[in-house]
Amino acid sequence: GDHAPPQEAQHTYIFRDLMHSHRPWLAAPPDGPQEQILYQKGQLIGRGGCGRVYLGMNVRRGTLIAIKQVELGLRRSDMEALDREVQLLRELRHPRVVQYFGTNRSDTVLTVLLEYVPGGSLASLLRKFGAFREPVIRVYLMQILQGIEYLHRCQPPIVHGDIKAANILVAVNGDIKV
């Protein structure tokens, strides 16, 4: 149903869930009120062990984003791991790493705003096209290694810990994101 969102000041983004509500949610992103953002949450585009990913849109600019939502009924150790992941994402800036835009936490859901990579995962491309030819494998592997190298050169070094085809994204121009 339609209900007013909680009035949480600095750590809430504006969302409008296209399927359930016609009211926008208003507040400022964690980086400060000067970067207030209005997003619209669209269709489900993926799900994994950690939650669901929706397509989103910045309604002021028209840019697309990925909205990852994780239910917060997790064990304390899982919550701490999620908090560490978000903290790491805030610091990362590299063309081979998915860009982080912000976070929102309600009582029940952690929402992470990320760069949308429209090509999908390597796993989905393998299902659609079958085995890749060697030149494509070389291009993809070089870019994957560039992303991993960047993570390992961070101080302290970051170990991805879950490199697999389902977690490697491919942009429509062939750019890889880990």
PDB file of C-alpha atoms in Angstrom:
ATOM      1  CA  GLY A   1       0.000   0.000   0.000  1.00  0.00           C
ATOM      2  CA  ASP A   2       0.838   3.668  -0.022  1.00  0.00           C
ATOM      3  CA  HIS A   3       2.583   4.763   3.157  1.00  0.00           C
ATOM      4  CA  ALA A   4       4.845   7.627   4.010  1.00  0.00           C
ATOM      5  CA  PRO A   5       8.509   6.650   4.265  1.00  0.00           C
ATOM      6  CA  PRO A   6      10.382   7.220   7.497  1.00  0.00           C
ATOM      7  CA  GLN A   7      11.954  10.664   7.845  1.00  0.00           C
ATOM      8  CA  GLU A   8      15.610   9.608   8.028  1.00  0.00           C
ATOM      9  CA  ALA A   9      17.728  12.644   7.238  1.00  0.00           C
ATOM     10  CA  GLN A  10      21.142  12.186   5.683  1.00  0.00           C
ATOM     11  CA  HIS A  11      21.263   8.505   4.737  1.00  0.00           C
ATOM     12  CA  THR A  12      18.174   8.120   2.597  1.00  0.00           C
ATOM     13  CA  TYR A  13      17.833   8.510  -1.141  1.00  0.00           C
ATOM     14  CA  ILE A  14      14.718   9.385  -3.011  1.00  0.00           C
ATOM     15  CA  PHE A  15      13.140   6.291  -4.511  1.00  0.00           C
ATOM     16  CA  ARG A  16       9.920   5.595  -6.250  1.00  0.00           C
ATOM     17  CA  ASP A  17       9.049   1.942  -6.650  1.00  0.00           C
ATOM     18  CA  LEU A  18       7.232   1.723  -9.976  1.00  0.00           C
ATOM     19  CA  MET A  19       5.397  -1.418  -8.970  1.00  0.00           C
ATOM     20  CA  HIS A  20       4.065  -0.376  -5.573  1.00  0.00           C
ATOM     21  CA  SER A  21       4.042   3.347  -4.949  1.00  0.00           C
ATOM     22  CA  HIS A  22       3.619   6.670  -6.662  1.00  0.00           C
ATOM     23  CA  ARG A  23       5.244   8.720  -3.900  1.00  0.00           C
ATOM     24  CA  PRO A  24       8.917   9.642  -4.073  1.00  0.00           C
ATOM     25  CA  TRP A  25      11.082   9.160  -0.995  1.00  0.00           C
ATOM     26  CA  LEU A  26      13.066  12.286  -0.135  1.00  0.00           C
ATOM     27  CA  ALA A  27      16.335  12.860   1.663  1.00  0.00           C
ATOM     28  CA  ALA A  28      20.029  13.374   0.976  1.00  0.00           C
ATOM     29  CA  PRO A  29      22.798  10.923   0.076  1.00  0.00           C
ATOM     30  CA  PRO A  30      25.544  10.079   2.590  1.00  0.00           C
ATOM     31  CA  ASP A  31      28.068  12.343   0.836  1.00  0.00           C
ATOM     32  CA  GLY A  32      26.084  15.433   1.761  1.00  0.00           C
ATOM     33  CA  PRO A  33      22.979  17.419   0.926  1.00  0.00           C
ATOM     34  CA  GLN A  34      24.628  19.102  -2.071  1.00  0.00           C
ATOM     35  CA  GLU A  35      24.318  15.817  -3.978  1.00  0.00           C
ATOM     36  CA  GLN A  36      20.639  15.100  -3.437  1.00  0.00           C
ATOM     37  CA  ILE A  37      19.536  12.441  -5.920  1.00  0.00           C
ATOM     38  CA  LEU A  38      16.137  11.294  -7.156  1.00  0.00           C
ATOM     39  CA  TYR A  39      15.970   7.693  -8.368  1.00  0.00           C
ATOM     40  CA  GLN A  40      13.196   5.600  -9.748  1.00  0.00           C
ATOM     41  CA  LYS A  41      13.346   1.846  -9.104  1.00  0.00           C
ATOM     42  CA  GLY A  42      12.365  -0.322 -12.059  1.00  0.00           C
ATOM     43  CA  GLN A  43      12.328  -3.989 -12.948  1.00  0.00           C
ATOM     44  CA  LEU A  44      14.268  -6.815 -11.332  1.00  0.00           C
ATOM     45  CA  ILE A  45      17.368  -7.539 -13.442  1.00  0.00           C
ATOM     46  CA  GLY A  46      19.206 -10.048 -11.250  1.00  0.00           C
ATOM     47  CA  ARG A  47      19.298 -11.954  -8.010  1.00  0.00           C
ATOM     48  CA  GLY A  48      21.977 -13.717  -6.062  1.00  0.00           C
ATOM     49  CA  GLY A  49      22.775 -15.135  -2.671  1.00  0.00           C
ATOM     50  CA  CYS A  50      23.095 -11.620  -1.278  1.00  0.00           C
ATOM     51  CA  GLY A  51      19.946  -9.989  -2.604  1.00  0.00           C
ATOM     52  CA  ARG A  52      18.253  -8.604  -5.678  1.00  0.00           C
ATOM     53  CA  VAL A  53      19.345  -6.081  -8.295  1.00  0.00           C
ATOM     54  CA  TYR A  54      16.913  -3.699  -9.972  1.00  0.00           C
ATOM     55  CA  LEU A  55      17.326  -1.315 -12.877  1.00  0.00           C
ATOM     56  CA  GLY A  56      17.080   2.272 -11.684  1.00  0.00           C
ATOM     57  CA  MET A  57      17.047   5.745 -13.193  1.00  0.00           C
ATOM     58  CA  ASN A  58      18.248   9.120 -12.000  1.00  0.00           C
ATOM     59  CA  VAL A  59      15.075  11.044 -12.844  1.00  0.00           C
ATOM     60  CA  ARG A  60      16.898  14.388 -13.089  1.00  0.00           C
ATOM     61  CA  ARG A  61      19.569  13.234 -15.541  1.00  0.00           C
ATOM     62  CA  GLY A  62      17.991  10.152 -17.117  1.00  0.00           C
ATOM     63  CA  THR A  63      21.064   8.034 -16.361  1.00  0.00           C
ATOM     64  CA  LEU A  64      20.583   4.352 -15.569  1.00  0.00           C
ATOM     65  CA  ILE A  65      21.932   2.710 -12.417  1.00  0.00           C
ATOM     66  CA  ALA A  66      21.795  -0.675 -10.716  1.00  0.00           C
ATOM     67  CA  ILE A  67      19.973  -0.773  -7.369  1.00  0.00           C
ATOM     68  CA  LYS A  68      21.145  -3.714  -5.233  1.00  0.00           C
ATOM     69  CA  GLN A  69      18.872  -4.507  -2.283  1.00  0.00           C
ATOM     70  CA  VAL A  70      19.755  -6.861   0.562  1.00  0.00           C
ATOM     71  CA  GLU A  71      17.313  -7.931   3.288  1.00  0.00           C
ATOM     72  CA  LEU A  72      18.733  -7.026   6.696  1.00  0.00           C
ATOM     73  CA  GLY A  73      17.550 -10.114   8.577  1.00  0.00           C
ATOM     74  CA  LEU A  74      21.120 -11.385   8.363  1.00  0.00           C
ATOM     75  CA  ARG A  75      23.501 -12.669  11.026  1.00  0.00           C
ATOM     76  CA  ARG A  76      25.752 -10.076  12.626  1.00  0.00           C
ATOM     77  CA  SER A  77      28.812 -11.457  10.798  1.00  0.00           C
ATOM     78  CA  ASP A  78      27.006 -11.125   7.442  1.00  0.00           C
ATOM     79  CA  MET A  79      26.024  -7.529   8.278  1.00  0.00           C
ATOM     80  CA  GLU A  80      29.608  -6.682   9.189  1.00  0.00           C
ATOM     81  CA  ALA A  81      30.813  -8.185   5.895  1.00  0.00           C
ATOM     82  CA  LEU A  82      28.242  -6.088   3.984  1.00  0.00           C
ATOM     83  CA  ASP A  83      29.323  -2.933   5.826  1.00  0.00           C
ATOM     84  CA  ARG A  84      32.981  -3.656   4.953  1.00  0.00           C
ATOM     85  CA  GLU A  85      32.045  -4.240   1.295  1.00  0.00           C
ATOM     86  CA  VAL A  86      30.200  -0.904   1.111  1.00  0.00           C
ATOM     87  CA  GLN A  87      33.103   0.902   2.796  1.00  0.00           C
ATOM     88  CA  LEU A  88      35.521  -0.584   0.237  1.00  0.00           C
ATOM     89  CA  LEU A  89      33.246   0.301  -2.684  1.00  0.00           C
ATOM     90  CA  ARG A  90      33.245   3.964  -1.589  1.00  0.00           C
ATOM     91  CA  GLU A  91      37.013   4.152  -2.130  1.00  0.00           C
ATOM     92  CA  LEU A  92      37.358   2.314  -5.453  1.00  0.00           C
ATOM     93  CA  ARG A  93      37.803   4.239  -8.719  1.00  0.00           C
ATOM     94  CA  HIS A  94      38.913   2.232 -11.753  1.00  0.00           C
ATOM     95  CA  PRO A  95      37.476   1.613 -15.249  1.00  0.00           C
ATOM     96  CA  ARG A  96      37.461  -2.169 -14.574  1.00  0.00           C
ATOM     97  CA  VAL A  97      35.568  -1.919 -11.261  1.00  0.00           C
ATOM     98  CA  VAL A  98      31.830  -1.224 -10.969  1.00  0.00           C
ATOM     99  CA  GLN A  99      31.369   2.354  -9.696  1.00  0.00           C
ATOM    100  CA  TYR A 100      29.630   2.956  -6.361  1.00  0.00           C
ATOM    101  CA  PHE A 101      27.159   5.870  -6.066  1.00  0.00           C
ATOM    102  CA  GLY A 102      25.661   5.601  -2.590  1.00  0.00           C
ATOM    103  CA  THR A 103      23.913   3.614   0.122  1.00  0.00           C
ATOM    104  CA  ASN A 104      20.612   3.707   1.953  1.00  0.00           C
ATOM    105  CA  ARG A 105      19.750   1.576   4.966  1.00  0.00           C
ATOM    106  CA  SER A 106      16.234   1.206   6.337  1.00  0.00           C
ATOM    107  CA  ASP A 107      15.259  -1.066   9.232  1.00  0.00           C
ATOM    108  CA  THR A 108      14.798  -4.007   6.867  1.00  0.00           C
ATOM    109  CA  VAL A 109      16.759  -3.353   3.644  1.00  0.00           C
ATOM    110  CA  LEU A 110      20.238  -2.199   2.656  1.00  0.00           C
ATOM    111  CA  THR A 111      20.164  -0.472  -0.749  1.00  0.00           C
ATOM    112  CA  VAL A 112      23.389   0.080  -2.683  1.00  0.00           C
ATOM    113  CA  LEU A 113      23.426   2.268  -5.805  1.00  0.00           C
ATOM    114  CA  LEU A 114      25.921   1.106  -8.424  1.00  0.00           C
ATOM    115  CA  GLU A 115      26.952   1.671 -12.018  1.00  0.00           C
ATOM    116  CA  TYR A 116      24.602  -0.142 -14.397  1.00  0.00           C
ATOM    117  CA  VAL A 117      26.446  -2.397 -16.841  1.00  0.00           C
ATOM    118  CA  PRO A 118      23.842  -3.244 -19.510  1.00  0.00           C
ATOM    119  CA  GLY A 119      25.650  -6.119 -21.251  1.00  0.00           C
ATOM    120  CA  GLY A 120      25.044  -8.485 -18.339  1.00  0.00           C
ATOM    121  CA  SER A 121      27.364 -11.042 -16.819  1.00  0.00           C
ATOM    122  CA  LEU A 122      29.904 -13.257 -18.542  1.00  0.00           C
ATOM    123  CA  ALA A 123      27.760 -16.210 -17.441  1.00  0.00           C
ATOM    124  CA  SER A 124      24.686 -14.828 -19.235  1.00  0.00           C
ATOM    125  CA  LEU A 125      26.731 -14.146 -22.392  1.00  0.00           C
ATOM    126  CA  LEU A 126      28.070 -17.714 -22.327  1.00  0.00           C
ATOM    127  CA  ARG A 127      24.493 -19.024 -22.088  1.00  0.00           C
ATOM    128  CA  LYS A 128      23.393 -16.819 -24.998  1.00  0.00           C
ATOM    129  CA  PHE A 129      26.381 -17.289 -27.332  1.00  0.00           C
ATOM    130  CA  GLY A 130      28.168 -20.444 -26.212  1.00  0.00           C
ATOM    131  CA  ALA A 131      31.940 -20.655 -25.878  1.00  0.00           C
ATOM    132  CA  PHE A 132      33.833 -17.487 -26.821  1.00  0.00           C
ATOM    133  CA  ARG A 133      36.492 -17.477 -29.521  1.00  0.00           C
ATOM    134  CA  GLU A 134      40.102 -17.016 -28.473  1.00  0.00           C
ATOM    135  CA  PRO A 135      40.417 -13.296 -29.422  1.00  0.00           C
ATOM    136  CA  VAL A 136      37.402 -12.461 -27.219  1.00  0.00           C
ATOM    137  CA  ILE A 137      38.794 -14.575 -24.372  1.00  0.00           C
ATOM    138  CA  ARG A 138      42.098 -12.664 -24.584  1.00  0.00           C
ATOM    139  CA  VAL A 139      40.366  -9.256 -24.480  1.00  0.00           C
ATOM    140  CA  TYR A 140      38.122 -10.235 -21.566  1.00  0.00           C
ATOM    141  CA  LEU A 141      40.901 -11.941 -19.597  1.00  0.00           C
ATOM    142  CA  MET A 142      43.233  -8.934 -19.932  1.00  0.00           C
ATOM    143  CA  GLN A 143      40.525  -6.614 -18.594  1.00  0.00           C
ATOM    144  CA  ILE A 144      39.629  -8.982 -15.736  1.00  0.00           C
ATOM    145  CA  LEU A 145      43.299  -9.093 -14.754  1.00  0.00           C
ATOM    146  CA  GLN A 146      43.499  -5.273 -14.885  1.00  0.00           C
ATOM    147  CA  GLY A 147      40.579  -5.048 -12.442  1.00  0.00           C
ATOM    148  CA  ILE A 148      42.044  -7.669 -10.107  1.00  0.00           C
ATOM    149  CA  GLU A 149      45.490  -6.035 -10.272  1.00  0.00           C
ATOM    150  CA  TYR A 150      43.949  -2.692  -9.266  1.00  0.00           C
ATOM    151  CA  LEU A 151      42.236  -4.325  -6.274  1.00  0.00           C
ATOM    152  CA  HIS A 152      45.463  -6.062  -5.213  1.00  0.00           C
ATOM    153  CA  ARG A 153      47.438  -2.794  -5.445  1.00  0.00           C
ATOM    154  CA  CYS A 154      45.037  -0.974  -3.109  1.00  0.00           C
ATOM    155  CA  GLN A 155      46.351  -0.218   0.384  1.00  0.00           C
ATOM    156  CA  PRO A 156      45.516  -2.492   2.069  1.00  0.00           C
ATOM    157  CA  PRO A 157      45.186  -4.968  -0.821  1.00  0.00           C
ATOM    158  CA  ILE A 158      41.643  -6.104  -1.623  1.00  0.00           C
ATOM    159  CA  VAL A 159      40.890  -9.731  -2.444  1.00  0.00           C
ATOM    160  CA  HIS A 160      37.678 -10.027  -4.500  1.00  0.00           C
ATOM    161  CA  GLY A 161      36.977 -13.495  -3.112  1.00  0.00           C
ATOM    162  CA  ASP A 162      34.210 -14.410  -5.574  1.00  0.00           C
ATOM    163  CA  ILE A 163      35.559 -14.146  -9.122  1.00  0.00           C
ATOM    164  CA  LYS A 164      33.254 -16.175 -11.348  1.00  0.00           C
ATOM    165  CA  ALA A 165      31.456 -15.636 -14.652  1.00  0.00           C
ATOM    166  CA  ALA A 166      28.229 -14.580 -12.902  1.00  0.00           C
ATOM    167  CA  ASN A 167      30.083 -11.774 -11.052  1.00  0.00           C
ATOM    168  CA  ILE A 168      31.967 -10.332 -14.025  1.00  0.00           C
ATOM    169  CA  LEU A 169      29.957  -7.780 -15.995  1.00  0.00           C
ATOM    170  CA  VAL A 170      30.354  -6.856 -19.664  1.00  0.00           C
ATOM    171  CA  ALA A 171      29.334  -3.443 -21.017  1.00  0.00           C
ATOM    172  CA  VAL A 172      27.815  -3.225 -24.497  1.00  0.00           C
ATOM    173  CA  ASN A 173      31.173  -1.987 -25.849  1.00  0.00           C
ATOM    174  CA  GLY A 174      32.976  -5.051 -24.440  1.00  0.00           C
ATOM    175  CA  ASP A 175      34.432  -3.331 -21.367  1.00  0.00           C
ATOM    176  CA  ILE A 176      34.720  -5.682 -18.387  1.00  0.00           C
ATOM    177  CA  LYS A 177      33.795  -4.726 -14.810  1.00  0.00           C
ATOM    178  CA  VAL A 178      34.690  -6.828 -11.766  1.00  0.00           C
TER     179      VAL A 178
END
